[in-house]
PDB file of C-alpha atoms in Angstrom:
ATOM      1  CA  MET B 250       0.000   0.000   0.000  1.00  0.00           C
ATOM      2  CA  ARG B 251       2.771   2.412   0.824  1.00  0.00           C
ATOM      3  CA  SER B 252       4.388   2.036  -2.526  1.00  0.00           C
ATOM      4  CA  LEU B 253       1.104   2.829  -4.289  1.00  0.00           C
ATOM      5  CA  ALA B 254       0.594   6.010  -2.220  1.00  0.00           C
ATOM      6  CA  GLY B 255       4.208   7.052  -2.773  1.00  0.00           C
ATOM      7  CA  ARG B 256       3.872   6.480  -6.504  1.00  0.00           C
ATOM      8  CA  ARG B 257       0.747   8.679  -6.646  1.00  0.00           C
ATOM      9  CA  GLN B 258       2.499  11.449  -4.738  1.00  0.00           C
ATOM     10  CA  ARG B 259       5.505  11.353  -7.079  1.00  0.00           C
ATOM     11  CA  GLN B 260       3.167  11.433 -10.084  1.00  0.00           C
ATOM     12  CA  ARG B 261       1.425  14.560  -8.723  1.00  0.00           C
ATOM     13  CA  ARG B 262       4.770  16.312  -8.216  1.00  0.00           C
ATOM     14  CA  LYS B 263       5.799  15.537 -11.791  1.00  0.00           C
ATOM     15  CA  THR B 264       2.592  16.968 -13.261  1.00  0.00           C
ATOM     16  CA  ARG B 265       2.820  20.103 -11.108  1.00  0.00           C
ATOM     17  CA  GLY B 266       6.405  20.694 -12.164  1.00  0.00           C
ATOM     18  CA  GLN B 267       5.560  19.970 -15.778  1.00  0.00           C
ATOM     19  CA  SER B 268       2.687  22.471 -15.823  1.00  0.00           C
ATOM     20  CA  LEU B 269       4.949  25.123 -14.284  1.00  0.00           C
ATOM     21  CA  VAL B 270       7.562  24.561 -16.991  1.00  0.00           C
ATOM     22  CA  GLU B 271       4.867  24.678 -19.696  1.00  0.00           C
ATOM     23  CA  THR B 272       3.507  27.931 -18.275  1.00  0.00           C
ATOM     24  CA  LEU B 273       6.934  29.577 -18.187  1.00  0.00           C
ATOM     25  CA  ALA B 274       7.710  28.417 -21.724  1.00  0.00           C
ATOM     26  CA  GLY B 275       4.347  29.749 -22.882  1.00  0.00           C
ATOM     27  CA  PHE B 276       5.042  33.153 -21.361  1.00  0.00           C
ATOM     28  CA  MET B 277       8.470  33.241 -22.972  1.00  0.00           C
ATOM     29  CA  ILE B 278       6.737  32.879 -26.336  1.00  0.00           C
ATOM     30  CA  LEU B 279       3.554  34.900 -25.740  1.00  0.00           C
ATOM     31  CA  ILE B 280       5.136  38.030 -24.242  1.00  0.00           C
ATOM     32  CA  PRO B 281       7.466  38.744 -27.213  1.00  0.00           C
ATOM     33  CA  LEU B 282       4.588  38.036 -29.613  1.00  0.00           C
ATOM     34  CA  GLY B 283       2.446  40.554 -27.747  1.00  0.00           C
ATOM     35  CA  LEU B 284       5.197  43.159 -27.881  1.00  0.00           C
ATOM     36  CA  VAL B 285       5.661  42.619 -31.623  1.00  0.00           C
ATOM     37  CA  ALA B 286       1.885  42.988 -32.033  1.00  0.00           C
ATOM     38  CA  VAL B 287       2.036  46.386 -30.300  1.00  0.00           C
ATOM     39  CA  ASN B 288       4.713  47.508 -32.777  1.00  0.00           C
ATOM     40  CA  ILE B 289       2.726  46.232 -35.767  1.00  0.00           C
ATOM     41  CA  ILE B 290      -0.437  48.023 -34.641  1.00  0.00           C
ATOM     42  CA  THR B 291       1.578  51.225 -34.149  1.00  0.00           C
ATOM     43  CA  MET B 292       3.095  50.942 -37.626  1.00  0.00           C
ATOM     44  CA  ILE B 293      -0.315  50.385 -39.244  1.00  0.00           C
ATOM     45  CA  SER B 294      -1.774  53.401 -37.454  1.00  0.00           C
ATOM     46  CA  CYS B 295       1.170  55.651 -38.346  1.00  0.00           C
ATOM     47  CA  SER B 296       1.130  54.532 -41.969  1.00  0.00           C
ATOM     48  CA  ARG B 297      -2.536  55.455 -42.198  1.00  0.00           C
ATOM     49  CA  ASN B 298      -1.862  58.859 -40.615  1.00  0.00           C
ATOM     50  CA  ASN B 299       0.971  59.498 -43.070  1.00  0.00           C
ATOM     51  CA  SER B 300      -1.335  58.644 -45.965  1.00  0.00           C
ATOM     52  CA  GLU B 301      -4.002  61.059 -44.739  1.00  0.00           C
ATOM     53  CA  TRP B 302      -1.484  63.848 -44.138  1.00  0.00           C
ATOM     54  CA  ALA B 303       0.057  63.393 -47.591  1.00  0.00           C
ATOM     55  CA  GLU B 304      -3.408  63.658 -49.111  1.00  0.00           C
ATOM     56  CA  GLN B 305      -4.151  66.855 -47.162  1.00  0.00           C
ATOM     57  CA  ALA B 306      -0.843  68.350 -48.300  1.00  0.00           C
ATOM     58  CA  ALA B 307      -1.598  67.418 -51.924  1.00  0.00           C
ATOM     59  CA  ARG B 308      -5.048  69.018 -51.684  1.00  0.00           C
ATOM     60  CA  ALA B 309      -3.520  72.210 -50.302  1.00  0.00           C
ATOM     61  CA  ALA B 310      -0.892  72.249 -53.067  1.00  0.00           C
ATOM     62  CA  ALA B 311      -3.519  71.630 -55.766  1.00  0.00           C
ATOM     63  CA  LYS B 312      -5.214  74.929 -54.919  1.00  0.00           C
ATOM     64  CA  ARG B 313      -2.138  76.997 -55.891  1.00  0.00           C
ATOM     65  CA  LEU B 314      -1.235  78.562 -59.233  1.00  0.00           C
ATOM     66  CA  ASP B 315       2.478  77.679 -59.389  1.00  0.00           C
ATOM     67  CA  GLY B 316       4.994  75.155 -58.068  1.00  0.00           C
ATOM     68  CA  SER B 317       6.671  77.316 -55.423  1.00  0.00           C
ATOM     69  CA  SER B 318       3.419  78.369 -53.770  1.00  0.00           C
ATOM     70  CA  ALA B 319       2.203  74.759 -54.013  1.00  0.00           C
ATOM     71  CA  GLU B 320       5.299  73.582 -52.147  1.00  0.00           C
ATOM     72  CA  LYS B 321       4.776  76.199 -49.436  1.00  0.00           C
ATOM     73  CA  ALA B 322       1.117  75.229 -49.093  1.00  0.00           C
ATOM     74  CA  ALA B 323       2.036  71.547 -48.751  1.00  0.00           C
ATOM     75  CA  GLU B 324       4.637  72.353 -46.080  1.00  0.00           C
ATOM     76  CA  ASN B 325       2.122  74.516 -44.203  1.00  0.00           C
ATOM     77  CA  ALA B 326      -0.413  71.681 -44.283  1.00  0.00           C
ATOM     78  CA  ILE B 327       2.156  69.243 -42.880  1.00  0.00           C
ATOM     79  CA  ASN B 328       3.221  71.726 -40.187  1.00  0.00           C
ATOM     80  CA  LEU B 329      -0.352  71.633 -38.853  1.00  0.00           C
ATOM     81  CA  CYS B 330       0.061  67.922 -38.026  1.00  0.00           C
ATOM     82  CA  THR B 331       0.484  67.192 -34.351  1.00  0.00           C
ATOM     83  CA  LEU B 332       3.514  65.160 -33.346  1.00  0.00           C
ATOM     84  CA  ASN B 333       3.665  62.876 -30.319  1.00  0.00           C
ATOM     85  CA  ASN B 334       6.062  60.445 -28.637  1.00  0.00           C
ATOM     86  CA  VAL B 335       5.656  57.907 -31.441  1.00  0.00           C
ATOM     87  CA  ILE B 336       5.573  60.179 -34.513  1.00  0.00           C
ATOM     88  CA  THR B 337       8.759  62.189 -34.152  1.00  0.00           C
ATOM     89  CA  ASN B 338       8.926  64.000 -37.507  1.00  0.00           C
ATOM     90  CA  VAL B 339       6.838  64.566 -40.643  1.00  0.00           C
ATOM     91  CA  VAL B 340       8.236  66.494 -43.610  1.00  0.00           C
ATOM     92  CA  VAL B 341       7.365  67.102 -47.238  1.00  0.00           C
ATOM     93  CA  GLU B 342       9.911  65.110 -49.201  1.00  0.00           C
ATOM     94  CA  SER B 343       8.984  66.338 -52.683  1.00  0.00           C
ATOM     95  CA  VAL B 344       6.310  68.253 -54.584  1.00  0.00           C
ATOM     96  CA  ASN B 345       5.786  67.634 -58.294  1.00  0.00           C
ATOM     97  CA  TYR B 346       3.544  70.367 -59.701  1.00  0.00           C
ATOM     98  CA  ASP B 347       2.890  69.270 -63.289  1.00  0.00           C
ATOM     99  CA  LEU B 348       0.581  71.532 -65.307  1.00  0.00           C
ATOM    100  CA  SER B 349       0.864  69.361 -68.425  1.00  0.00           C
ATOM    101  CA  GLU B 350      -0.699  66.406 -66.587  1.00  0.00           C
ATOM    102  CA  GLY B 351      -2.925  68.662 -64.511  1.00  0.00           C
ATOM    103  CA  GLN B 352      -1.967  67.149 -61.191  1.00  0.00           C
ATOM    104  CA  VAL B 353       0.284  67.724 -58.217  1.00  0.00           C
ATOM    105  CA  THR B 354       2.023  64.888 -56.390  1.00  0.00           C
ATOM    106  CA  VAL B 355       3.212  65.367 -52.813  1.00  0.00           C
ATOM    107  CA  THR B 356       5.503  62.849 -51.115  1.00  0.00           C
ATOM    108  CA  THR B 357       5.815  62.897 -47.331  1.00  0.00           C
ATOM    109  CA  LEU B 358       8.342  61.281 -45.008  1.00  0.00           C
ATOM    110  CA  MET B 359       7.389  60.262 -41.469  1.00  0.00           C
ATOM    111  CA  ASP B 360       9.794  59.106 -38.739  1.00  0.00           C
ATOM    112  CA  VAL B 361       8.221  56.749 -36.214  1.00  0.00           C
ATOM    113  CA  LYS B 362       9.785  55.677 -32.928  1.00  0.00           C
ATOM    114  CA  LEU B 363       8.410  52.255 -32.034  1.00  0.00           C
ATOM    115  CA  PRO B 364       6.944  51.904 -28.516  1.00  0.00           C
ATOM    116  CA  VAL B 365       8.733  48.563 -27.953  1.00  0.00           C
ATOM    117  CA  PRO B 366      12.218  48.851 -29.464  1.00  0.00           C
ATOM    118  CA  PHE B 367      13.946  45.651 -30.491  1.00  0.00           C
ATOM    119  CA  PRO B 368      17.676  45.442 -31.250  1.00  0.00           C
ATOM    120  CA  GLY B 369      18.273  47.049 -34.648  1.00  0.00           C
ATOM    121  CA  TRP B 370      14.607  47.940 -34.993  1.00  0.00           C
ATOM    122  CA  SER B 371      13.732  51.011 -32.946  1.00  0.00           C
ATOM    123  CA  THR B 372      12.679  53.530 -35.621  1.00  0.00           C
ATOM    124  CA  VAL B 373      10.820  53.195 -38.911  1.00  0.00           C
ATOM    125  CA  GLN B 374      10.392  55.640 -41.802  1.00  0.00           C
ATOM    126  CA  PHE B 375       7.235  55.814 -43.877  1.00  0.00           C
ATOM    127  CA  HIS B 376       7.068  57.416 -47.326  1.00  0.00           C
ATOM    128  CA  ASN B 377       3.743  58.221 -48.932  1.00  0.00           C
ATOM    129  CA  ALA B 378       2.861  59.899 -52.210  1.00  0.00           C
ATOM    130  CA  SER B 379      -0.520  61.410 -52.951  1.00  0.00           C
ATOM    131  CA  ALA B 380      -1.682  62.932 -56.237  1.00  0.00           C
ATOM    132  CA  GLN B 381      -4.499  65.425 -56.645  1.00  0.00           C
ATOM    133  CA  PRO B 382      -5.792  67.248 -59.724  1.00  0.00           C
ATOM    134  CA  ILE B 383      -4.783  70.895 -59.918  1.00  0.00           C
ATOM    135  CA  VAL B 384      -7.904  72.954 -59.328  1.00  0.00           C
ATOM    136  CA  ALA B 385      -6.342  76.432 -59.452  1.00  0.00           C
ATOM    137  CA  THR B 386      -5.494  76.409 -63.165  1.00  0.00           C
ATOM    138  CA  PRO B 387      -7.436  79.087 -65.035  1.00  0.00           C
ATOM    139  CA  ALA B 388      -9.432  77.814 -67.981  1.00  0.00           C
ATOM    140  CA  PRO B 389      -8.103  78.718 -71.441  1.00  0.00           C
ATOM    141  CA  ILE B 390     -10.148  81.277 -73.366  1.00  0.00           C
TER     142      ILE B 390
END
């Protein structure tokens, strides 16, 4: 009888120790996956913001009569964007004011500092180009 009771007790200790090891191994996998998910969600959100801001800058540039005023209007539109701890910088990278095609293309550059930095992967840059038809061109007579 004693050997049967001792065997049951040893079996319970093994399963308790095994479940503890499984739990620790699970956390070692789940925690980094959760942190990577936070970074991915941040990158998706920032990419969407960059797209919207590039479109606003292109709309502002499309209302101007020449390339230099279009570039200033695009920069002014980008300067209205609010920066935070994650989005560290947004600039107008280029403005292509093309009267022959009747459209203006604005390219923006956004620097993003990831909330959970990993080695070699702490900042990301997003480029976005948006084209809008020029609406300030006077009609030919």
